[in-house]
Coordinates of N, CA and C in Angstrom, one line a residue:
X792 N 119.1 189.2 81.0 CA 119.5 190.5 80.4 C 119.7 191.5 81.5
X793 N 120.8 192.3 81.4 CA 121.1 193.3 82.4 C 120.5 194.6 81.9
X794 N 120.3 195.5 82.9 CA 119.8 196.8 82.6 C 120.6 197.9 83.3
X795 N 120.7 199.0 82.6 CA 121.5 200.2 83.1 C 120.6 201.4 82.8
X796 N 120.3 202.1 83.9 CA 119.6 203.4 83.7 C 120.6 204.5 83.8
X797 N 120.5 205.5 82.9 CA 121.4 206.6 82.9 C 120.5 207.9 82.9
X798 N 120.7 208.7 83.9 CA 120.1 210.0 84.0 C 121.1 211.0 83.7
X799 N 120.8 212.0 82.9 CA 121.8 213.1 82.5 C 121.1 214.4 82.9
X800 N 121.9 215.2 83.7 CA 121.4 216.5 84.1 C 122.5 217.5 83.9
X801 N 122.2 218.6 83.2 CA 123.1 219.7 83.0 C 123.1 220.6 84.3
X802 N 124.2 220.9 84.8 CA 124.3 221.8 86.0 C 125.3 222.8 85.6
X803 N 125.3 224.0 86.3 CA 126.3 225.0 86.0 C 127.7 224.5 86.2
X804 N 128.5 224.4 85.1 CA 129.9 224.0 85.1 C 130.2 222.6 84.9
X805 N 129.1 221.7 84.9 CA 129.4 220.3 84.7 C 128.1 219.5 84.3
X806 N 128.3 218.3 83.9 CA 127.2 217.4 83.6 C 127.1 216.4 84.8
X807 N 125.9 216.0 85.2 CA 125.8 215.0 86.3 C 125.1 213.8 85.6
X808 N 125.9 212.6 85.6 CA 125.3 211.4 85.1 C 125.1 210.5 86.3
X809 N 123.8 210.0 86.5 CA 123.5 209.1 87.6 C 123.3 207.7 86.9
X810 N 124.0 206.8 87.4 CA 123.9 205.4 86.8 C 123.3 204.5 87.9
X811 N 122.4 203.6 87.4 CA 121.9 202.6 88.3 C 121.7 201.3 87.5
X812 N 121.9 200.2 88.1 CA 121.8 198.9 87.5 C 123.2 198.3 87.3
X813 N 123.3 197.6 86.1 CA 124.6 196.9 85.9 C 125.3 197.5 84.7
X814 N 126.6 197.7 84.8 CA 127.4 198.2 83.7 C 128.3 197.1 83.3
X815 N 128.0 196.5 82.2 CA 128.7 195.3 81.7 C 128.8 195.4 80.1
X816 N 129.3 194.4 79.5 CA 129.5 194.4 78.1 C 128.2 194.7 77.3
X817 N 127.0 194.3 77.9 CA 125.8 194.5 77.2 C 125.3 195.9 77.3
X818 N 125.5 196.6 78.5 CA 125.0 197.9 78.7 C 126.0 199.0 78.5
X819 N 127.3 198.7 78.4 CA 128.4 199.6 78.2 C 128.1 200.5 76.9
X820 N 127.6 200.0 75.8 CA 127.4 200.8 74.6 C 126.4 202.0 74.9
X821 N 125.5 201.8 75.8 CA 124.5 202.8 76.2 C 125.3 204.0 76.9
X822 N 126.2 203.6 77.8 CA 127.0 204.6 78.5 C 127.9 205.3 77.6
X823 N 128.5 204.6 76.7 CA 129.4 205.2 75.7 C 128.7 206.2 74.8
X824 N 127.5 205.9 74.5 CA 126.7 206.8 73.6 C 126.4 208.1 74.4
X825 N 126.1 207.9 75.7 CA 125.8 209.1 76.6 C 127.0 210.0 76.6
X826 N 128.2 209.4 76.8 CA 129.4 210.1 76.9 C 129.7 210.8 75.5
X827 N 129.4 210.1 74.4 CA 129.6 210.6 73.1 C 128.8 211.9 72.9
X828 N 127.6 211.9 73.4 CA 126.7 213.0 73.3 C 127.2 214.2 74.1
X829 N 127.7 213.9 75.3 CA 128.2 215.0 76.1 C 129.6 215.5 75.7
X830 N 130.4 214.7 75.1 CA 131.8 215.1 74.8 C 132.0 215.3 73.3
X831 N 131.0 215.1 72.5 CA 131.1 215.3 71.1 C 130.5 216.7 70.6
X832 N 130.2 217.5 71.6 CA 129.6 218.8 71.2 C 130.7 219.8 70.8
X833 N 130.2 221.0 70.7 CA 131.1 222.1 70.3 C 132.3 222.2 71.3
X834 N 133.4 222.7 70.9 CA 134.6 222.8 71.8 C 134.4 223.6 73.0
X835 N 133.5 224.6 72.9 CA 133.2 225.5 74.1 C 132.3 224.9 75.1
X836 N 131.7 223.8 74.8 CA 130.7 223.2 75.7 C 131.5 222.5 76.9
X837 N 130.8 222.3 78.0 CA 131.4 221.9 79.2 C 131.9 220.4 79.1
X838 N 133.2 220.2 79.3 CA 133.7 218.9 79.3 C 133.9 218.2 80.7
X839 N 133.2 218.8 81.7 CA 133.3 218.2 83.1 C 132.1 217.3 83.3
X840 N 132.4 216.1 83.8 CA 131.3 215.2 84.0 C 131.5 214.6 85.4
X841 N 130.4 214.5 86.2 CA 130.4 213.8 87.5 C 129.5 212.6 87.3
X842 N 130.0 211.4 87.6 CA 129.2 210.2 87.5 C 128.9 209.7 88.9
X843 N 127.6 209.7 89.2 CA 127.1 209.2 90.5 C 126.9 207.7 90.3
X844 N 127.7 206.9 91.0 CA 127.6 205.4 90.9 C 126.8 204.8 92.0
X845 N 126.1 205.6 92.8 CA 125.4 205.0 93.9 C 124.4 203.9 93.6
X846 N 123.8 203.9 92.5 CA 122.9 202.9 92.1 C 123.5 201.8 91.3
X847 N 124.8 201.8 91.0 CA 125.4 200.8 90.2 C 125.7 199.6 91.1
X848 N 125.1 198.4 90.7 CA 125.3 197.2 91.4 C 126.3 196.3 90.9
X849 N 126.8 196.5 89.7 CA 127.8 195.7 89.1 C 128.6 196.5 88.0
X850 N 129.9 196.3 87.9 CA 130.6 196.9 86.8 C 131.7 195.9 86.4
X851 N 131.8 195.6 85.1 CA 132.9 194.7 84.6 C 134.0 195.5 83.9
X852 N 134.9 194.9 83.3 CA 136.0 195.5 82.6 C 135.6 196.4 81.4
X853 N 134.5 196.0 80.8 CA 134.0 196.9 79.7 C 133.4 198.2 80.2
X854 N 132.8 198.1 81.3 CA 132.3 199.3 82.0 C 133.4 200.2 82.4
X855 N 134.5 199.7 83.0 CA 135.6 200.4 83.4 C 136.3 201.1 82.2
X856 N 136.3 200.3 81.1 CA 136.9 200.9 79.9 C 136.2 202.1 79.4
X857 N 134.8 202.0 79.4 CA 134.0 203.2 79.0 C 134.3 204.4 79.9
X858 N 134.5 204.2 81.2 CA 134.8 205.3 82.1 C 136.2 205.9 81.8
X859 N 137.2 205.0 81.5 CA 138.5 205.5 81.2 C 138.6 206.3 79.9
X860 N 137.9 205.7 78.9 CA 137.8 206.5 77.6 C 137.2 207.8 77.7
X861 N 136.1 207.9 78.5 CA 135.4 209.2 78.7 C 136.4 210.1 79.5
X862 N 137.1 209.6 80.4 CA 138.1 210.5 81.1 C 139.1 211.0 80.2
X863 N 139.6 210.2 79.3 CA 140.7 210.6 78.4 C 140.1 211.7 77.4
X864 N 138.9 211.4 76.9 CA 138.3 212.4 76.0 C 138.0 213.7 76.7
X865 N 137.5 213.7 77.9 CA 137.2 214.9 78.7 C 138.5 215.7 78.9
X866 N 139.6 215.0 79.3 CA 140.8 215.6 79.6 C 141.4 216.3 78.3
X867 N 141.2 215.7 77.1 CA 141.6 216.3 75.9 C 141.0 217.6 75.7
X868 N 139.8 217.8 76.3 CA 139.1 219.1 76.1 C 139.2 219.9 77.4
X869 N 140.2 219.7 78.2 CA 140.5 220.4 79.4 C 139.4 220.2 80.5
X870 N 138.8 219.1 80.5 CA 137.8 218.7 81.5 C 138.2 217.5 82.3
X871 N 137.2 216.7 82.7 CA 137.5 215.5 83.4 C 136.3 214.8 83.8
X872 N 136.5 213.6 84.3 CA 135.4 212.7 84.8 C 135.7 212.5 86.3
X873 N 134.7 212.7 87.1 CA 134.9 212.5 88.6 C 133.8 211.6 89.0
X874 N 134.1 210.7 89.9 CA 133.1 209.7 90.4 C 132.7 210.0 91.8
X875 N 131.4 209.8 92.1 CA 130.9 209.9 93.5 C 130.0 208.7 93.8
X876 N 129.8 208.5 95.1 CA 128.9 207.4 95.6 C 129.5 206.1 95.1
X877 N 130.8 205.9 95.2 CA 131.5 204.7 94.8 C 131.3 203.7 95.9
X878 N 130.7 202.5 95.6 CA 130.5 201.5 96.6 C 131.8 200.7 96.8
X879 N 131.8 199.9 97.8 CA 133.0 199.1 98.2 C 133.5 198.2 97.1
X880 N 132.6 197.6 96.4 CA 133.1 196.7 95.3 C 133.7 197.5 94.1
X881 N 133.1 198.6 93.8 CA 133.7 199.5 92.8 C 135.0 200.0 93.2
X882 N 135.1 200.5 94.4 CA 136.4 201.0 95.0 C 137.5 199.9 94.9
X883 N 137.1 198.7 95.2 CA 138.1 197.6 95.1 C 138.5 197.3 93.7
X884 N 137.5 197.4 92.8 CA 137.8 197.2 91.4 C 138.8 198.3 90.8
X885 N 138.5 199.5 91.2 CA 139.4 200.6 90.8 C 140.8 200.4 91.4
X886 N 140.9 199.9 92.7 CA 142.2 199.7 93.3 C 142.9 198.5 92.6
X887 N 142.2 197.4 92.4 CA 142.9 196.2 91.8 C 143.4 196.6 90.4
X888 N 142.7 197.4 89.6 CA 143.1 197.7 88.3 C 144.0 198.9 88.2
X889 N 144.3 199.5 89.4 CA 145.1 200.6 89.6 C 144.6 201.9 88.8
X890 N 143.3 202.0 88.8 CA 142.7 203.1 88.1 C 142.1 204.2 89.1
X891 N 142.4 204.0 90.4 CA 141.9 205.0 91.3 C 142.4 206.4 91.1
X892 N 143.6 206.6 90.6 CA 144.1 207.9 90.3 C 143.5 208.5 89.0
X893 N 143.4 207.6 88.0 CA 142.9 208.0 86.7 C 141.4 208.3 86.8
X894 N 140.7 207.6 87.6 CA 139.2 207.8 87.8 C 139.0 208.2 89.2
X895 N 139.2 209.5 89.6 CA 139.1 209.9 91.0 C 137.7 209.8 91.5
X896 N 137.6 209.3 92.8 CA 136.4 209.2 93.5 C 136.4 210.2 94.6
X897 N 135.2 210.9 94.7 CA 135.0 211.9 95.7 C 134.0 211.5 96.7
X898 N 134.1 212.1 97.9 CA 133.1 211.7 99.0 C 131.7 212.1 98.6
X899 N 131.5 213.2 98.0 CA 130.1 213.6 97.6 C 130.1 214.6 96.5
X900 N 129.0 215.0 96.1 CA 128.9 215.9 94.9 C 129.6 217.3 95.2
X901 N 129.4 217.8 96.4 CA 130.1 219.1 96.7 C 131.6 219.0 96.5
X902 N 132.2 217.9 97.0 CA 133.7 217.8 96.9 C 134.0 217.6 95.4
X903 N 133.2 216.8 94.7 CA 133.5 216.5 93.3 C 133.4 217.8 92.4
X904 N 132.5 218.6 92.8 CA 132.3 219.8 91.9 C 133.0 221.1 92.4
X905 N 133.8 221.0 93.5 CA 134.5 222.1 93.9 C 135.4 222.6 92.8
X906 N 135.2 223.9 92.4 CA 136.0 224.5 91.4 C 135.4 224.3 90.0
X907 N 134.3 223.5 89.8 CA 133.7 223.3 88.5 C 132.6 224.3 88.3
X908 N 131.9 224.7 89.3 CA 130.7 225.5 89.1 C 131.1 226.9 88.7
X909 N 130.4 227.3 87.6 CA 130.6 228.7 87.2 C 129.3 229.2 86.7
X910 N 129.1 230.5 86.8 CA 127.8 231.1 86.3 C 127.7 231.0 84.8
X911 N 126.5 230.7 84.3 CA 126.3 230.6 82.8 C 125.5 231.7 82.3

């Protein structure tokens, strides 16, 4: 059985999701529920999400699908999903599937959140 840990932290202007473990067809529903909670709120709530993938050791197509759907939902609300701490295998997966533009990866949290932070 695989395990996925999801930490959610509200920051000024965005949500930070830190993932660790394996993101596959067994754990993807947990991530989708987390996205549902963040993106299913009132329209004025923050639709910007940064996903820290530094602790992710595996991701399959169902995990990628969850990220793509979250990106689409966030964009519908004038937000977006940004990735940080993308390891080499995840970067290769994004490239092979041609999702590197749809799921942008940033060098670090500062670069990913540039322009997102706002006083609350």
